[in-house]
Coordinates of C-alpha atoms in Angstrom, one line a residue:
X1 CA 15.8 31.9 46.3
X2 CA 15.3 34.6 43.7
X3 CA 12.6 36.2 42.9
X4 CA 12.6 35.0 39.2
X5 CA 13.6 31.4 41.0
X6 CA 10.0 31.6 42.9
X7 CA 8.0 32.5 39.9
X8 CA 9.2 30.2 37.7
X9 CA 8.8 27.7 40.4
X10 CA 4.8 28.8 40.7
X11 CA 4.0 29.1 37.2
X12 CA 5.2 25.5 36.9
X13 CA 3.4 24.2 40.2
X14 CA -0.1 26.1 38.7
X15 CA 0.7 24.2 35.4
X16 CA 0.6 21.2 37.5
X17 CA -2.3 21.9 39.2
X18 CA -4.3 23.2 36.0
X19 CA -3.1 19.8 34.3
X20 CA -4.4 18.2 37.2
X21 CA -7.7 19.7 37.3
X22 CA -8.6 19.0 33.6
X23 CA -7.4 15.5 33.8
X24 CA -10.0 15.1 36.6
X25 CA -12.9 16.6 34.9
X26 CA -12.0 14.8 31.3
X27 CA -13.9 13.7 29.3
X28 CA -17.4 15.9 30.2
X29 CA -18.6 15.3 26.7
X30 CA -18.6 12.4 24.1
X31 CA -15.1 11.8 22.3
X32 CA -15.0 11.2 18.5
X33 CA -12.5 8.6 17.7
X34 CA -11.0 8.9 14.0
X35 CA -11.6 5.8 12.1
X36 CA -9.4 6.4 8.6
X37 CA -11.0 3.5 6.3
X38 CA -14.8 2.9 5.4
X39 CA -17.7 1.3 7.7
X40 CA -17.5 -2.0 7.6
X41 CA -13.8 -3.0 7.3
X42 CA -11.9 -4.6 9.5
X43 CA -10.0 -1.5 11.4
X44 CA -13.6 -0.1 11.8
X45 CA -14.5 -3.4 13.5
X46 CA -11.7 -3.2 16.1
X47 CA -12.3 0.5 16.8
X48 CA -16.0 0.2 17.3
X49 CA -15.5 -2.8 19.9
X50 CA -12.8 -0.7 21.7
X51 CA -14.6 2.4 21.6
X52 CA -17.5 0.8 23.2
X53 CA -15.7 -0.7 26.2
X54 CA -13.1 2.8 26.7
X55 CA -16.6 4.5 26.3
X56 CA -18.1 2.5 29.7
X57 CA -14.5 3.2 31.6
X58 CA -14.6 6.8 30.7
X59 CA -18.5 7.7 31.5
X60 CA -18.7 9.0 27.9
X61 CA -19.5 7.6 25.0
X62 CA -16.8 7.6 21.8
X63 CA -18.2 8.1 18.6
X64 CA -17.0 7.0 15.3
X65 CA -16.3 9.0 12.7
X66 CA -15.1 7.1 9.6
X67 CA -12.5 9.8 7.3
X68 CA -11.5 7.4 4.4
X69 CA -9.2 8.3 1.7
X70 CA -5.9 8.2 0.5
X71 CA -4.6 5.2 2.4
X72 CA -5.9 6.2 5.5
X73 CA -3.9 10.0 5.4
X74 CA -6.9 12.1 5.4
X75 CA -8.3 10.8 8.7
X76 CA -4.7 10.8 10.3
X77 CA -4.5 14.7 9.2
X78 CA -8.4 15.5 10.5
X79 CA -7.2 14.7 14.1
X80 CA -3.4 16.3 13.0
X81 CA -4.9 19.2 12.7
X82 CA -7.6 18.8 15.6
X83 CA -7.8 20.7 19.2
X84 CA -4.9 19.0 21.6
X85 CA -8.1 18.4 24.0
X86 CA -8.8 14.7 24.2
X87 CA -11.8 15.0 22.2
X88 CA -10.3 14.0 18.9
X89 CA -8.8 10.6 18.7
X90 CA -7.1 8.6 15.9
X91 CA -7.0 4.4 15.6
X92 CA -5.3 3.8 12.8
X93 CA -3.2 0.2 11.6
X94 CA -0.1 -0.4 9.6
X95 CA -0.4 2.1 7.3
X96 CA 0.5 4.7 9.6
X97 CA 3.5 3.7 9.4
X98 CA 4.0 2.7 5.3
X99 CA 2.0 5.9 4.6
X100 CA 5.6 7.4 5.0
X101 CA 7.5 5.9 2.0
X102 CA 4.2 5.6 -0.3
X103 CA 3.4 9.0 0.4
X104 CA 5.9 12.0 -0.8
X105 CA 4.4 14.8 0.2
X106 CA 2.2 14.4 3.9
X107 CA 0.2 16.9 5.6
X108 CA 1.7 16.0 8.6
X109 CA 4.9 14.6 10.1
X110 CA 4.5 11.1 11.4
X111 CA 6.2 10.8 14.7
X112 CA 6.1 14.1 15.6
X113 CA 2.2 15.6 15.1
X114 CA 0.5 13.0 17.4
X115 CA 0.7 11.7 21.2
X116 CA 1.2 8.3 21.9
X117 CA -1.6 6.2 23.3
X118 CA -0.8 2.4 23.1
X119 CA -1.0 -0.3 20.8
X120 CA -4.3 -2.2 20.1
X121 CA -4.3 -5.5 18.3
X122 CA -2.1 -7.3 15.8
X123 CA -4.4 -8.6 13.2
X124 CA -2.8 -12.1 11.4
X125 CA -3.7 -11.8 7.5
X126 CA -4.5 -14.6 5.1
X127 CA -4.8 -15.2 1.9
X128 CA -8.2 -16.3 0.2
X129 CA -9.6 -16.1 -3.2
X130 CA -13.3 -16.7 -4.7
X131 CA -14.9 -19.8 -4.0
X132 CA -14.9 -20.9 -7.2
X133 CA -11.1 -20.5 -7.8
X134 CA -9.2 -23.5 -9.3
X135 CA -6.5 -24.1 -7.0
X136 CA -7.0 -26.0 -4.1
X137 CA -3.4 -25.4 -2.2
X138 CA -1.2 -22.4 -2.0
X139 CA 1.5 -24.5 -4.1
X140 CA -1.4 -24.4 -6.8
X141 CA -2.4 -20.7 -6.2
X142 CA 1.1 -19.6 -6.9
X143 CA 1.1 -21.7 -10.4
X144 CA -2.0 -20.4 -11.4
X145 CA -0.8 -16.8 -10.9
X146 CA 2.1 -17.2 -12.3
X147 CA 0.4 -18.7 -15.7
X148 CA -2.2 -16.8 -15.9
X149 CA -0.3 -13.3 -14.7
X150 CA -2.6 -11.4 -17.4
X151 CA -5.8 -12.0 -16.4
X152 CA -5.6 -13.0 -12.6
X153 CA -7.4 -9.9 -10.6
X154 CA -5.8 -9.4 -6.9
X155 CA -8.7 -7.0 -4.9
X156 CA -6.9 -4.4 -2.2
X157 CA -9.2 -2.3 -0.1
X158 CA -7.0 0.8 -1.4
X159 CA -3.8 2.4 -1.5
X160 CA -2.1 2.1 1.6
X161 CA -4.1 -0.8 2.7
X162 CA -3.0 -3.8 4.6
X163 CA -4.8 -6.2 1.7
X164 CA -2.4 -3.3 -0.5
X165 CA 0.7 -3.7 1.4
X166 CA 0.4 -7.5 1.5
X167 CA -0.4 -7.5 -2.3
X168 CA 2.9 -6.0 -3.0
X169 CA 4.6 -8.8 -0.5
X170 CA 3.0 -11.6 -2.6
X171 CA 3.5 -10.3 -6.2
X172 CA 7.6 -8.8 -5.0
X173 CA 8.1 -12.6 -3.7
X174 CA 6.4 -14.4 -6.7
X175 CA 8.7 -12.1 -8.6
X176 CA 4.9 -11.4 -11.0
X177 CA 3.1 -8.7 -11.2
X178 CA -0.8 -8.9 -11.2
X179 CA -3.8 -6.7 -12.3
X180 CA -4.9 -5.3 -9.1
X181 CA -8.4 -4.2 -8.8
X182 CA -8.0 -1.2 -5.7
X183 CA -11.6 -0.5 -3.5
X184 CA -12.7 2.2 -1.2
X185 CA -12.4 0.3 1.5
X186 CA -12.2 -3.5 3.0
X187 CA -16.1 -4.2 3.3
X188 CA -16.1 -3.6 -0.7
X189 CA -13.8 -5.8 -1.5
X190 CA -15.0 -8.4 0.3
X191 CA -18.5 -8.6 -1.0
X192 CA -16.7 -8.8 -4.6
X193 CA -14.5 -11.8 -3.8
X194 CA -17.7 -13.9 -2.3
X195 CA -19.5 -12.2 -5.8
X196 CA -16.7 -13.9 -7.4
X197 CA -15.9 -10.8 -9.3
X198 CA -12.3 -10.4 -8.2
X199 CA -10.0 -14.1 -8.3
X200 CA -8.0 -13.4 -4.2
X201 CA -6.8 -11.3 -1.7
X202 CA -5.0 -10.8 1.1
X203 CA -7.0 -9.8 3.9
X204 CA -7.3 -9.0 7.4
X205 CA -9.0 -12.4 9.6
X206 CA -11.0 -9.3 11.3
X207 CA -12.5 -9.3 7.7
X208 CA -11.9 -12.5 6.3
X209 CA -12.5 -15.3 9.2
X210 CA -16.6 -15.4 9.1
X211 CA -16.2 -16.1 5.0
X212 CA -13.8 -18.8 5.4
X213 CA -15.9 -20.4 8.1
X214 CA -19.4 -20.0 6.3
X215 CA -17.3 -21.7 3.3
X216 CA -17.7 -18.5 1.0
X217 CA -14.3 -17.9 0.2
X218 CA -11.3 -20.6 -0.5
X219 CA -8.5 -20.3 2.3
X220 CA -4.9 -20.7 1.1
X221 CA -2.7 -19.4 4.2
X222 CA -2.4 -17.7 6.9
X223 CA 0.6 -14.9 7.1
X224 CA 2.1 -16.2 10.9
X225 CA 4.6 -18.5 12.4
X226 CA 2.0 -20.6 14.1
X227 CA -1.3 -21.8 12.9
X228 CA -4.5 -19.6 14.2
X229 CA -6.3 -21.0 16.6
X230 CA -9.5 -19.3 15.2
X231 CA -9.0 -20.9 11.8
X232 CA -6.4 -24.4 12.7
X233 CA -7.4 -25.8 9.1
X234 CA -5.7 -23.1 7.6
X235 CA -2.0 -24.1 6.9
X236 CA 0.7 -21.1 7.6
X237 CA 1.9 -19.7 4.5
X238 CA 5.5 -21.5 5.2
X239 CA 3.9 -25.1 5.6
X240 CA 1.9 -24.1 2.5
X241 CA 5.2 -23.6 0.3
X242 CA 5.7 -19.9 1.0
X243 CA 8.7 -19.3 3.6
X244 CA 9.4 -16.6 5.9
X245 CA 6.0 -14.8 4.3
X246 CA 4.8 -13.7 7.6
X247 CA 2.6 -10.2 8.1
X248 CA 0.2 -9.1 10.7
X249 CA -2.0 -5.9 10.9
X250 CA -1.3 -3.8 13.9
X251 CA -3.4 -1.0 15.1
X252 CA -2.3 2.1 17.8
X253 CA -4.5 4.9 19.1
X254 CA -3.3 7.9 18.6
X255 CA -4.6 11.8 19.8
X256 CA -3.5 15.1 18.6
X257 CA 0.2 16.5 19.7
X258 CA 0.2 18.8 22.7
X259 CA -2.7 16.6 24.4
X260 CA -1.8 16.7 28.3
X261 CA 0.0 14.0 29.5
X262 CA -2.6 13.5 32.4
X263 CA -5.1 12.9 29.5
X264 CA -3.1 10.8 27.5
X265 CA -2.2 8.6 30.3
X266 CA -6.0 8.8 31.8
X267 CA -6.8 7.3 27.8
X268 CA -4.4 4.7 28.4
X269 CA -5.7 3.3 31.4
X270 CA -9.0 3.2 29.5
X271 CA -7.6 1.3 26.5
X272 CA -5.5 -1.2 28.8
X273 CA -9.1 -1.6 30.5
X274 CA -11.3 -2.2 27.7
X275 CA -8.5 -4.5 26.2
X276 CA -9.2 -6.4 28.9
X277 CA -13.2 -6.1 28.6
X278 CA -14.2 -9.9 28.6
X279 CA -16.7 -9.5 25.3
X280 CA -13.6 -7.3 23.6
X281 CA -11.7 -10.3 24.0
X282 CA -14.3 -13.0 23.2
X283 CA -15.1 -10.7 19.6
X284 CA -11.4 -10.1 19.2
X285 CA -10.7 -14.4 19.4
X286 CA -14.2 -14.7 16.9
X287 CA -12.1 -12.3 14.0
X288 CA -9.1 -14.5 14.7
X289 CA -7.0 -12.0 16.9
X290 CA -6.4 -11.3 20.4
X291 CA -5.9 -7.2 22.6
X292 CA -2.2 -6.5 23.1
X293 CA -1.4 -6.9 26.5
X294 CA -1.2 -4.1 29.2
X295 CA 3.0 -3.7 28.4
X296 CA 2.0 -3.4 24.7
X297 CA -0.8 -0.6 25.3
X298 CA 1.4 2.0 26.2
X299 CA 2.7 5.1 24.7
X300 CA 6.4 4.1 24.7
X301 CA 5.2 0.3 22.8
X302 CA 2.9 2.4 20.2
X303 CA 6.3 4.8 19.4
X304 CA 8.4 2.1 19.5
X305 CA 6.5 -0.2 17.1
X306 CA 5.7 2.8 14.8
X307 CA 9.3 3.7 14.9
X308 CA 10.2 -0.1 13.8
X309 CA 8.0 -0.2 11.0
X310 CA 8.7 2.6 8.9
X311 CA 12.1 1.4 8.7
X312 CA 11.0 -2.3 8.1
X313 CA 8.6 -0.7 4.9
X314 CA 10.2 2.2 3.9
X315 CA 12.9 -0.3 2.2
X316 CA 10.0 -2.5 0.5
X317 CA 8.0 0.1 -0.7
X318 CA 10.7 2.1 -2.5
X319 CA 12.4 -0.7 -4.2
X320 CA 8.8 -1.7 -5.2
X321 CA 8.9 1.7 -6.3
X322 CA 5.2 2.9 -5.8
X323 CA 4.3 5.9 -4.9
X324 CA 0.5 6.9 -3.9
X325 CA 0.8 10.5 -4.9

């Protein structure tokens, strides 16, 4: 063997073994895990369960650290942009994916600027307005909009939202557009529609199922195949009148491109742990949603589903043709 042969073959080996040696020391501090919406919402309510289980598997505790703005882009950049050490983490939903056709100009380049963790939850979404609101069916909901297009107010928890994303579903499929009324964040939102100063929304069950069950809010529909078993009253939105109108909320973990594969894949066992975590599962069923399964948290699902849904969105959103910047 060469000379050049045996030194490439030891700088490689010493990678290895440096890889190695950090993997077995990591984490020795807290993590901060990147939460892109507001306190309060639902994808802050999914990260803050997770975080607390991954925390116990890990020996460290993950802190949240809510970045809202812009459709979720300016916490997705904050870890872009952070050390490749483990210590920055991202849990973001949908609009990682959407942010692509809604935004022209990103500060970072979707697929390539993060490492892949896994895949969290799917979230179902339904649709509910005030409590007060006339209609008592979907069928009725639909009329009403459609009559009363001016002055009907349809809340979103922002740009880029999932409550946004399915807002542009309803009103491209009713062929009517609404006033929308956009908030800083899900929790916001929310407290307007029980207020009864916004008419319905599209929400997240993570943020809409303990309404619907204290009898706050009116429940048209749920945005699935099957009924939920959290909410079984709740008609899908096909048996309610409104075929193949079927969106759910999925959420990935991400951390910062060049991360060591021994970390990601010492953060993946952690997730596919806590997923497991018998209170994450008992909250997750309460806000009408259940952990992806060991297959689903993985790196290659995560890429795979990201990959999927930009080209599912990237069609709607342009032919809806709005932009966020």
């Amino acid at each position: 063997m060469s000379m050049l042969k045996v030194m490439a073959a030891a700088v490689a080996a010493f990678g290895v073994l440096a890889g190695s040696a950090v993997a077995d020391t990591y984490p020795s501090r807290p993590i901060t895990l990147v939460v892109p919406f507001s306190a309060g919402g639902p994808t802050d309510t999914v990260s803050r369960l997770v975080a607390e289980a991954m925390g116990k598997d890990l020996g460290q505790q993950i802190v949240i650290e809510n970045v809202g703005g812009a459709g979720g882009t300016l916490g997705a950049g904050r870890v872009a942009k952070s050390d490749p050490d483990g210590y920055t983490l991202l849990l973001h939903h949908i609009g990682m994916a959407t942010s692509v056709p809604l935004y022209r100009k990103l500060p970072y380049d979707t697929l390539n600027a993060f490492e892949y963790v896994g895949l969290v939850t799917e979230v179902p979404m339904t649709i509910v307005g005030r409590g007060s609101l006339e209609p008592t069916d979907l069928k009725s909901l639909i009329d009403y909009v459609k009559t009363n297009k001016d002055t009907v107010t349809y809340a979103n928890a922002g740009v880029g939202s999932a409550s946004h994303l399915c807002g542009l579903l309803f009103m491209s499929r009713l062929e009517t557009p609404l006033t929308t009324v956009p908030y800083k964040g899900a929790g916001p939102a929310m407290t307007d529609l029980v207020g009864g100063q916004v008419d319905f929304i599209c929400d997240q069950t993570t943020n809409t199922t303990s309404q619907i069950r204290a009898g706050k809010i009116k429940a048209y529909a749920a945005t699935v195949k099957e009924r939920l078993a959290s909410l079984p009253d709740i008609p899908t939105a096909a048996e309610a009148g409104l075929p193949d109108f079927n969106l759910t909320v999925w959420h990935g973990m991400y951390a910062p491109k060049g991360t060591s594969p021994e970390i990601v894949a010492k953060l993946t066992a952690a997730l596919q742990k806590a997923l497991k975590d018998p209170n994450v599962v008992k909250r997750f069923a309460d806000l009408g949603t259940t952990p992806s399964t060991e297959a689903e948290a993985t790196p290659d699902a995560l890429k795979a589903k990201l990959v999927s849904e930009i080209e599912r969105w990237t069609p709607v959103i342009k032919a809806a043709g709005v932009y966020a910047d």
